[in-house]
XYZ file of C-alpha atoms in Angstrom:
687
model
C 214.752 111.546 130.333
C 216.836 110.131 132.866
C 216.098 108.880 136.046
C 218.380 107.278 139.061
C 218.210 106.326 142.413
C 221.222 104.923 144.727
C 221.034 103.469 147.911
C 224.382 102.744 150.186
C 224.650 101.422 153.474
C 228.022 100.659 155.563
C 227.987 98.573 158.660
C 231.218 98.698 160.618
C 231.138 95.293 162.243
C 234.345 95.880 164.290
C 237.307 97.982 163.702
C 238.830 95.784 160.941
C 235.633 94.592 159.573
C 233.330 96.771 157.540
C 230.241 95.569 155.353
C 229.476 97.710 152.435
C 226.069 97.488 150.428
C 224.840 99.196 147.380
C 221.665 99.066 145.385
C 221.011 101.305 142.357
C 218.409 101.973 139.283
C 218.595 103.562 136.427
C 216.198 104.179 133.866
C 217.115 106.057 130.182
C 213.735 106.916 128.065
C 214.843 108.601 124.780
C 212.251 109.248 121.405
C 214.254 110.154 118.454
C 212.213 112.223 115.551
C 213.631 112.518 112.323
C 212.969 115.717 110.406
C 210.356 114.093 107.724
C 208.360 112.030 109.886
C 204.869 111.994 109.467
C 204.771 114.557 106.465
C 203.225 111.730 104.143
C 205.996 111.921 102.047
C 205.491 108.152 100.422
C 202.177 109.585 99.174
C 203.355 112.815 97.989
C 205.800 111.160 96.056
C 203.502 107.871 94.609
C 205.520 105.324 96.235
C 203.334 102.462 97.196
C 204.297 99.195 99.347
C 205.695 100.941 102.249
C 204.480 102.556 105.219
C 201.908 105.336 104.772
C 200.124 105.287 108.451
C 201.682 106.823 111.548
C 205.456 107.369 111.420
C 205.920 107.309 107.974
C 209.088 108.665 106.504
C 210.743 109.867 103.497
C 212.360 106.913 101.370
C 215.856 106.102 102.569
C 217.460 106.074 98.795
C 221.232 105.462 98.709
C 223.641 105.398 95.644
C 226.035 102.684 96.201
C 229.762 103.641 96.058
C 229.388 106.503 93.790
C 230.019 109.489 95.827
C 226.557 110.739 96.195
C 224.751 111.779 99.185
C 221.928 109.408 100.704
C 218.555 110.899 100.465
C 216.401 110.583 103.081
C 217.439 110.061 106.867
C 220.884 109.131 107.047
C 220.348 105.801 109.326
C 217.082 104.977 107.571
C 215.042 105.539 110.607
C 211.639 106.693 111.689
C 210.576 107.408 115.101
C 212.722 105.742 117.742
C 211.372 104.591 120.976
C 213.959 103.314 123.649
C 213.423 102.513 127.263
C 216.449 101.301 129.312
C 216.082 99.954 132.940
C 219.094 98.602 135.174
C 219.008 97.353 138.277
C 222.278 96.866 140.385
C 223.277 94.940 143.631
C 226.604 95.040 145.151
C 227.633 93.405 148.444
C 231.425 94.174 149.854
C 233.169 92.672 153.037
C 236.460 94.165 153.742
C 238.820 92.775 156.382
C 241.947 93.997 157.495
C 244.384 91.190 159.272
C 247.335 91.985 160.222
C 249.648 93.248 157.058
C 246.394 91.953 154.593
C 243.501 93.868 153.279
C 240.848 91.230 152.098
C 238.189 92.162 150.455
C 235.266 89.666 149.383
C 231.988 90.714 147.086
C 229.261 90.285 144.725
C 227.767 92.139 142.138
C 224.713 91.819 140.058
C 222.905 93.537 137.396
C 219.669 93.240 135.662
C 219.366 94.817 132.396
C 216.470 95.674 130.265
C 216.376 97.191 126.858
C 212.792 97.955 125.555
C 213.064 99.574 122.156
C 211.761 99.800 118.980
C 214.235 100.786 116.275
C 212.006 101.117 112.957
C 214.954 100.606 110.556
C 213.823 100.873 107.161
C 210.058 100.899 107.963
C 209.836 103.493 105.149
C 211.836 101.373 102.382
C 215.495 101.080 101.638
C 216.259 101.566 98.034
C 219.798 101.104 96.930
C 220.566 101.978 93.231
C 223.824 100.627 91.676
C 226.014 101.861 88.583
C 225.636 97.660 87.743
C 221.994 98.239 86.428
C 223.607 100.828 83.600
C 226.645 99.131 83.036
C 228.061 97.068 80.380
C 227.625 93.440 82.025
C 231.176 92.563 83.098
C 232.670 95.543 82.342
C 234.539 97.326 85.650
C 233.641 101.241 85.849
C 230.972 101.488 83.639
C 227.363 102.572 84.362
C 225.965 105.170 86.775
C 224.052 104.782 89.821
C 222.211 108.217 89.114
C 221.508 107.159 85.815
C 219.709 103.606 87.145
C 217.882 105.903 89.885
C 216.371 107.726 86.972
C 215.319 104.721 85.540
C 213.835 103.293 88.714
C 215.943 100.149 88.773
C 216.507 99.177 91.828
C 219.477 96.904 92.670
C 218.373 96.090 96.243
C 215.322 96.965 98.382
C 214.670 96.219 101.839
C 211.452 96.655 103.758
C 210.627 96.090 107.859
C 207.486 95.299 109.254
C 206.912 94.449 112.553
C 204.326 93.225 114.901
C 205.540 93.592 118.668
C 207.881 95.764 121.035
C 211.084 94.115 121.406
C 211.675 93.684 125.373
C 215.192 92.402 125.596
C 216.571 91.126 128.904
C 220.380 90.642 130.241
C 221.597 89.366 133.506
C 225.036 89.242 135.065
C 226.597 88.068 138.132
C 229.954 88.106 139.583
C 231.979 87.269 142.643
C 235.470 88.134 143.537
C 237.740 87.877 146.361
C 241.357 89.899 146.532
C 243.980 90.705 149.086
C 246.640 93.589 149.350
C 249.463 92.115 151.065
C 252.152 94.608 152.844
C 254.628 91.762 152.254
C 257.172 94.223 153.456
C 258.281 97.583 154.091
C 259.167 97.965 150.230
C 256.688 95.579 148.593
C 253.129 95.018 148.364
C 251.668 92.149 146.793
C 248.081 92.505 145.003
C 246.501 89.317 144.018
C 242.743 87.949 143.357
C 240.163 86.562 141.264
C 236.924 87.434 139.926
C 234.242 84.851 138.411
C 231.653 86.342 135.900
C 228.737 84.793 134.599
C 226.761 86.724 131.884
C 223.214 85.523 130.757
C 222.782 85.568 127.164
C 220.008 87.972 125.705
C 216.481 86.846 126.079
C 213.024 88.538 125.322
C 210.490 88.951 128.032
C 207.691 87.080 125.972
C 210.124 84.653 123.929
C 209.879 86.922 120.677
C 213.128 86.265 119.517
C 214.355 83.633 116.725
C 217.257 82.837 114.807
C 218.774 80.540 112.146
C 219.440 76.970 112.526
C 222.313 75.788 110.292
C 221.229 72.156 110.379
C 217.233 72.177 110.299
C 215.437 71.089 107.570
C 213.391 73.743 105.585
C 210.147 72.748 104.560
C 209.633 75.124 101.921
C 213.061 74.506 100.234
C 212.326 70.674 99.661
C 214.117 69.820 103.140
C 217.304 71.302 102.714
C 219.096 72.419 106.057
C 218.707 75.851 107.338
C 215.443 77.350 108.646
C 214.324 79.510 111.550
C 213.927 78.473 114.992
C 212.030 80.182 117.803
C 212.300 80.759 121.445
C 209.590 79.700 124.077
C 206.985 76.733 124.405
C 204.312 76.032 122.199
C 203.540 74.828 118.646
C 206.684 75.189 116.193
C 208.747 76.526 118.859
C 211.992 75.351 120.410
C 211.738 75.105 124.021
C 214.462 77.052 124.292
C 214.481 80.325 126.384
C 217.724 81.892 125.000
C 219.459 81.844 121.846
C 222.664 81.384 123.310
C 223.793 78.813 126.183
C 225.487 80.402 129.341
C 229.404 80.715 129.364
C 230.554 79.047 132.682
C 234.473 79.468 132.667
C 234.839 83.307 133.104
C 237.826 83.162 135.787
C 239.404 85.745 135.696
C 242.639 85.993 138.123
C 244.814 88.941 138.895
C 248.332 89.442 140.131
C 249.866 92.469 140.941
C 253.447 93.918 142.355
C 254.923 97.256 143.671
C 258.260 97.340 144.867
C 260.226 100.475 146.056
C 263.394 100.674 144.937
C 264.448 103.190 146.891
C 262.825 106.529 148.141
C 262.640 107.783 144.926
C 261.992 104.941 142.695
C 259.167 102.864 142.558
C 258.550 99.808 140.242
C 254.929 98.047 139.420
C 253.893 95.188 137.443
C 250.918 93.281 136.891
C 248.783 90.802 134.867
C 244.956 89.913 134.874
C 242.272 88.536 132.699
C 239.256 90.601 132.533
C 235.685 89.756 130.858
C 233.388 92.007 129.241
C 229.469 91.651 128.379
C 229.604 91.405 124.633
C 228.481 89.056 121.568
C 225.257 87.279 122.339
C 225.519 88.960 125.967
C 224.411 92.482 124.456
C 222.902 94.557 121.870
C 219.969 96.893 121.509
C 219.906 98.578 118.029
C 219.758 95.468 116.032
C 217.231 93.598 118.438
C 214.779 93.235 115.660
C 217.292 91.351 113.382
C 216.869 88.394 115.716
C 212.890 88.067 115.205
C 212.307 87.133 111.899
C 208.568 85.906 111.988
C 207.951 88.793 114.804
C 209.464 90.955 112.004
C 209.353 90.720 108.311
C 212.508 91.961 106.285
C 211.890 91.086 102.707
C 214.815 91.830 100.451
C 214.179 91.918 96.625
C 217.582 92.451 94.860
C 219.095 91.827 91.447
C 220.262 88.032 90.873
C 222.562 88.526 87.833
C 224.594 91.593 88.771
C 222.480 94.375 87.521
C 221.415 92.876 84.207
C 217.704 92.605 85.711
C 216.885 95.107 88.415
C 215.890 93.638 91.552
C 212.525 95.652 90.754
C 211.343 98.869 89.632
C 210.181 101.466 92.164
C 207.123 103.008 89.808
C 205.473 99.761 90.905
C 206.258 100.132 94.710
C 207.969 97.950 96.885
C 207.022 94.483 96.193
C 204.437 92.826 98.476
C 204.515 89.065 97.957
C 205.930 88.483 101.486
C 204.431 87.287 104.424
C 203.142 89.400 107.483
C 204.041 88.643 110.877
C 203.444 87.226 113.112
C 204.143 83.852 111.947
C 205.807 80.818 113.697
C 207.079 79.006 110.496
C 210.784 77.307 110.013
C 210.356 79.133 106.700
C 209.664 82.402 107.755
C 213.275 83.663 106.647
C 213.109 82.042 102.926
C 214.322 84.951 100.844
C 215.328 87.232 103.676
C 218.473 88.650 105.278
C 218.730 86.969 108.624
C 221.086 87.681 111.507
C 221.742 84.599 113.678
C 223.167 83.584 117.147
C 224.670 80.362 117.521
C 224.579 78.161 120.874
C 228.358 79.047 121.600
C 228.056 82.904 120.981
C 227.080 83.192 124.656
C 231.044 82.930 125.414
C 232.163 86.670 126.541
C 235.022 88.412 125.278
C 237.876 88.597 127.505
C 241.221 90.627 127.660
C 244.631 89.390 129.048
C 246.470 92.714 130.353
C 250.064 92.974 131.563
C 252.110 95.822 132.092
C 255.676 96.965 133.712
C 255.998 100.813 135.301
C 258.715 102.551 136.374
C 258.136 105.599 138.493
C 261.114 108.432 139.716
C 260.876 111.605 141.491
C 263.118 113.493 139.723
C 262.790 116.649 142.029
C 260.365 117.776 144.472
C 256.935 117.637 143.171
C 258.167 116.489 139.604
C 257.896 112.897 138.518
C 258.396 110.692 135.500
C 256.566 107.424 134.773
C 257.076 105.096 132.020
C 254.841 101.996 131.183
C 254.683 99.170 128.830
C 251.418 98.058 128.379
C 250.410 95.173 126.570
C 246.479 93.979 125.776
C 245.311 90.830 123.750
C 241.824 90.586 123.066
C 240.211 86.974 122.644
C 236.485 85.919 121.700
C 235.403 89.310 120.128
C 232.445 89.287 117.991
C 233.469 90.502 114.405
C 231.657 91.200 111.192
C 233.240 88.696 108.997
C 231.047 85.604 109.199
C 228.782 85.283 106.586
C 227.163 81.585 106.460
C 225.461 81.781 103.092
C 228.536 83.581 101.216
C 229.422 82.083 97.658
C 232.044 79.713 97.829
C 234.762 81.638 95.882
C 235.944 78.542 93.898
C 232.935 79.082 92.005
C 234.351 82.295 90.427
C 235.713 80.032 87.668
C 232.328 79.763 86.162
C 232.636 83.502 85.135
C 229.610 85.538 84.256
C 227.636 82.155 84.197
C 227.245 82.904 87.668
C 224.653 85.951 86.796
C 222.730 83.743 84.390
C 219.271 82.307 85.458
C 219.909 78.779 86.690
C 217.654 77.364 84.322
C 219.151 78.918 81.458
C 220.435 76.663 78.616
C 224.385 77.568 79.208
C 223.662 76.811 82.798
C 221.858 73.677 82.029
C 224.955 72.554 79.456
C 227.327 73.374 82.359
C 225.568 70.912 84.743
C 223.636 73.445 86.929
C 220.526 71.897 88.714
C 217.605 73.437 90.670
C 218.834 73.152 94.440
C 215.018 72.591 95.475
C 211.505 72.527 93.621
C 209.997 75.768 92.965
C 213.711 77.574 93.184
C 213.914 80.292 90.975
C 217.382 83.048 90.751
C 220.729 82.747 89.291
C 223.479 80.044 89.091
C 225.063 81.888 91.854
C 222.476 81.787 94.292
C 221.408 78.283 93.000
C 225.236 77.374 94.339
C 224.909 79.045 97.781
C 225.199 76.991 100.917
C 221.525 77.980 101.535
C 219.791 79.109 98.071
C 216.337 79.882 99.835
C 218.066 82.606 101.902
C 219.819 85.796 101.275
C 222.407 86.899 103.734
C 223.062 84.833 106.791
C 225.193 86.959 108.918
C 226.381 85.614 112.438
C 227.357 89.086 113.731
C 228.216 87.572 117.376
C 230.668 84.959 116.416
C 233.240 85.418 119.509
C 235.957 84.613 116.407
C 237.651 88.041 116.869
C 240.941 88.992 118.061
C 243.119 91.812 118.814
C 246.650 92.818 120.060
C 247.717 96.234 121.889
C 251.121 97.155 122.748
C 252.431 100.382 123.939
C 254.935 102.298 125.285
C 253.187 105.319 127.972
C 255.398 108.298 129.372
C 254.310 110.832 131.234
C 255.872 113.740 133.514
C 254.073 115.811 135.913
C 254.507 118.474 138.041
C 252.365 119.560 141.011
C 251.634 122.827 142.792
C 255.007 124.362 141.883
C 255.147 128.293 142.683
C 251.493 127.971 140.956
C 252.259 125.681 138.131
C 250.858 122.187 137.443
C 252.061 120.691 134.316
C 251.038 117.323 132.814
C 252.936 116.118 129.962
C 252.195 112.484 128.139
C 253.697 110.544 124.988
C 252.389 107.305 124.097
C 254.040 105.214 121.286
C 251.504 102.266 120.511
C 250.457 99.719 117.752
C 247.051 97.990 117.533
C 245.976 94.993 115.536
C 242.734 93.346 115.200
C 240.040 91.925 113.033
C 237.448 93.047 115.377
C 236.544 96.399 117.065
C 233.239 96.144 118.579
C 232.391 93.870 121.697
C 228.815 93.315 120.985
C 229.983 92.219 117.142
C 230.150 93.897 113.688
C 233.464 95.695 112.979
C 235.312 95.993 109.971
C 233.800 93.662 106.999
C 235.685 91.564 104.899
C 236.237 90.131 101.307
C 235.238 86.664 101.845
C 234.236 84.758 105.178
C 235.971 81.762 103.520
C 239.448 83.440 104.316
C 238.959 85.422 107.404
C 242.728 85.559 107.999
C 243.428 88.081 105.393
C 241.351 90.449 107.745
C 244.018 90.669 110.528
C 245.590 94.216 109.906
C 246.097 97.548 111.730
C 243.267 98.089 113.773
C 240.653 101.167 112.198
C 241.345 102.729 115.878
C 245.071 102.537 115.500
C 247.101 105.832 116.674
C 250.386 105.167 116.936
C 251.697 108.603 118.538
C 249.505 110.618 120.639
C 251.121 113.615 122.425
C 249.244 115.481 125.329
C 250.183 118.776 126.992
C 247.859 120.224 129.726
C 249.031 122.790 132.665
C 247.589 125.731 134.756
C 249.605 128.488 136.211
C 248.379 130.933 138.678
C 249.942 134.167 137.357
C 252.357 135.992 140.104
C 250.335 139.119 140.554
C 248.393 140.333 143.673
C 247.583 139.541 147.134
C 250.330 137.320 148.635
C 251.934 136.902 145.128
C 255.664 138.016 144.463
C 254.439 140.992 142.219
C 252.162 143.900 142.829
C 251.625 142.245 146.443
C 248.250 144.379 147.427
C 245.534 143.548 149.673
C 243.367 146.640 148.068
C 241.358 146.895 145.043
C 244.648 146.515 143.016
C 245.610 143.248 144.607
C 241.765 141.876 144.124
C 241.642 143.032 140.378
C 245.201 141.970 139.278
C 245.573 138.966 141.430
C 244.011 135.237 141.354
C 244.333 134.855 137.467
C 245.170 131.445 136.127
C 246.173 130.704 132.879
C 245.397 127.065 131.453
C 246.347 125.238 128.256
C 245.752 121.967 126.818
C 247.708 120.773 123.581
C 246.738 117.678 121.599
C 248.536 115.994 118.776
C 248.279 112.718 117.306
C 248.672 110.712 114.191
C 245.724 109.783 111.914
C 243.908 106.590 112.047
C 244.355 104.140 109.052
C 242.442 104.524 105.872
C 240.000 101.689 104.979
C 240.268 100.995 101.047
C 237.573 99.523 99.103
C 236.245 99.026 95.651
C 232.874 98.958 93.795
C 231.793 95.381 95.081
C 230.942 93.557 91.883
C 231.340 90.210 93.042
C 228.079 87.958 92.781
C 226.693 87.361 96.718
C 229.683 88.107 98.651
C 230.149 89.948 101.697
C 229.957 93.769 101.096
C 233.435 94.660 100.994
C 235.872 94.686 98.063
C 239.389 95.894 98.204
C 241.345 97.214 95.420
C 244.571 95.603 93.806
C 247.743 96.997 95.235
C 250.536 97.957 92.775
C 253.997 96.563 93.896
C 256.859 99.048 94.700
C 254.190 101.910 94.193
C 254.284 104.799 97.177
C 250.685 104.812 98.703
C 251.300 108.428 99.665
C 251.168 111.577 97.354
C 254.438 113.598 98.514
C 253.091 117.042 98.683
C 254.815 118.907 101.147
C 252.286 122.178 101.218
C 249.235 119.829 100.838
C 246.598 121.856 98.956
C 243.184 119.552 98.624
C 241.879 121.816 95.679
C 245.119 120.644 93.779
C 246.756 117.526 95.593
C 246.007 113.972 96.098
C 246.106 112.528 99.584
C 246.438 108.844 98.157
C 248.311 107.896 95.171
C 246.143 106.523 92.605
C 248.733 104.792 90.674
C 249.577 102.695 94.028
C 245.717 100.711 93.641
C 243.734 99.675 90.629
C 240.027 98.546 90.583
C 240.250 94.434 90.552
C 239.032 92.881 87.570
C 235.496 91.129 87.159
C 235.046 88.123 89.066
C 238.095 88.610 91.179
C 239.290 89.856 94.734
C 241.498 92.397 95.155
C 245.197 92.007 96.663
C 245.580 95.095 98.899
C 245.282 95.001 102.582
C 242.369 96.492 104.700
C 244.571 99.059 105.628
C 248.310 100.233 105.807
C 250.378 101.481 108.863
C 251.821 104.541 106.171
C 248.568 105.316 104.837
C 246.449 107.250 107.219
C 244.123 110.104 107.625
C 245.561 113.475 108.307
C 247.152 114.075 111.788
C 245.485 116.170 114.639
C 246.578 118.927 116.027
C 244.651 121.342 118.613
C 245.413 124.071 120.998
C 243.039 125.240 123.660
C 243.987 128.239 125.976
C 241.744 129.412 128.886
C 241.897 132.350 131.369
C 240.232 132.078 134.811
C 239.592 134.607 137.580
C 238.052 134.121 140.721
C 237.184 136.997 143.120
C 235.516 135.992 146.694
C 233.367 138.222 148.794
C 233.329 137.604 152.541
C 232.800 133.924 152.691
C 229.656 133.544 150.913
C 229.887 135.047 147.746
C 232.098 134.340 144.639
C 232.440 135.725 141.082
C 234.309 133.821 138.299
C 235.326 135.109 135.142
C 236.004 132.662 132.670
C 237.495 133.339 128.790
C 238.318 130.217 126.713
C 239.827 129.874 122.949
C 239.328 126.496 121.117
C 241.481 125.433 118.339
C 243.175 128.933 119.155
C 245.697 128.512 116.209
C 242.810 128.171 113.549
C 244.684 124.775 112.170
C 242.761 122.939 109.776
C 242.473 119.206 110.463
C 241.323 117.673 107.048
C 238.455 114.885 106.626
C 239.508 111.642 105.464
C 240.211 111.111 102.013
C 237.646 109.291 99.504
C 239.014 105.537 99.655
C 236.851 103.725 97.467
C 239.041 103.164 94.340
C 236.293 102.850 92.064
C 234.918 106.687 92.701
C 236.198 109.415 90.567
C 237.296 111.268 93.552
C 239.571 108.605 94.907
C 242.285 109.946 96.917
C 240.859 113.187 97.157
C 240.364 115.343 100.519
C 236.990 117.294 100.379
C 236.398 118.280 103.795
C 237.557 119.254 107.178
C 237.530 117.184 110.469
C 237.623 119.656 113.063
C 235.868 123.308 113.790
C 237.541 126.375 113.015
C 238.659 128.801 115.902
C 236.243 129.649 118.575
C 235.790 131.780 121.963
C 233.764 132.128 124.685
C 233.405 134.228 127.897
C 231.496 133.533 131.036
C 230.723 135.104 134.069
C 229.520 133.127 137.312
C 227.848 134.039 140.613
C 228.235 131.707 143.391
C 226.400 132.654 146.829
């Protein structure tokens, strides 16, 4: 349900001075109901320890890196409730003074994201091949076999006690001038100052992980939860991150007419965006440890012993929220926000454009465009990852910390009462599971492009726009609010700088409309009678789109103990990464050359890059056509007939291939990305 209101007011102070004021309000409310909600599936299945009350759901069951589909809701969600409100105020003053067109303004926004995202309240059960594999041996075991035994590799549950009411604010001021410096030269310059107010919660029900705070339940080791707000056990802080006050964005642009038919444009600017700790709704409960319990029970010895067996239900030895306790996150996954995460992402843009009129109503344009993104939140910062230097311990990492072998190797309990594996004992925060700093402004990106286009406007009934872009994009982060591609190890994040997941080096697009030369006032069958009305006024339209595929993201089954979620394959030197199959048939041919990649050995990282420029998903081809006719009766009535054909040539664009080297289907395509040819007819009457 959407509701919105807009009010604007213009005041002409004098012929050269105009004041413009706007006020806006938008409300977006949504309820998402999965198919299996409130059907008592946990009771029917005999599953205990999960929500059996209102909004109960089918358990979310996943088979890790096996090629099998997830059972249950694909997003592990039950009923989702969200209500987002946005208030906006703008004030601008335009002043024309001689050859200057000055503008000054203010921009203010108040944003509310009120929503519960009851992710995993039905329980999330992950089954892995490790539980039925030979310890330390790759490509053995089977996730379905582990499932049939009920041996859960990793299970997580979410129990919440409040309805999040997150708030954000944004302030900006700007000044700019378009200066007509001469008959041929126009100079545009200005500056914008942005202030993003990081996330806070209306009732201070937010928490985060402090890397240095002593944890009373872990022998005083550093690493504990802190809570917003005033009162016992709280930090006195009102926000998780500090307000960044250095977001100054200068802009400069030049437009110069070389002659009557050629214009040169260039420009540079710095632009800030809402992101990192200044944005985010979907994972709001992830910053609410103490108000939301997210217990995790997982194998500590690479599958030798499962996390638990689900015949006994989800384990219940965890504290129920709410509780204000620095040890509230112990034994759980937590997402954290640091004080410096309030720094917003920013982008430096520069461009050079040449525009030339080739003939009357026809022009060509060529642009070089560059963008450098900085301080982008990425998904590579895991503070509790096991240091890769410990991989030299080999299979000892999977043994209990107090086993004879571990004791002989000098392994000691990190704090009184600790239980777990050697790997867990050696983690920076052995009392925690994953500690993910998703909003860390450590990501960056670059984009360079040559953009060309030719356009024809209203030439004998013909309009044409043709564009081609050649570009390259490199990044280690793709999402302003945090996240993006995962890496193998947080201890060497530079390895993750690669071709961006969204990189499309070649894009060609052609669109046109042509009014057929028949009927009244046209070159052929010019008649103002019935024949002219029937045969005249037809317009043919077309849209053609052709582009390269995005890079394939390679992976392997992650057998490393307590590392980030992704492991990549080994790359075989001098091997072609693509299979040379001119007449590709997915039933026969592979898309990826299996001989170019191998699964990493036990307790080792893969050597391949995250992606390669020459290993991409299939190219995209599409043609759409339309035929349109309008018939006007007098001045008040119009009938419009429209016929449209999508994917007119019925092209098949194949889906992405299986990119996990540990999967038996590695390199094979088993689906279609686009839809078959479709057509539609429409008749519309306007009065």
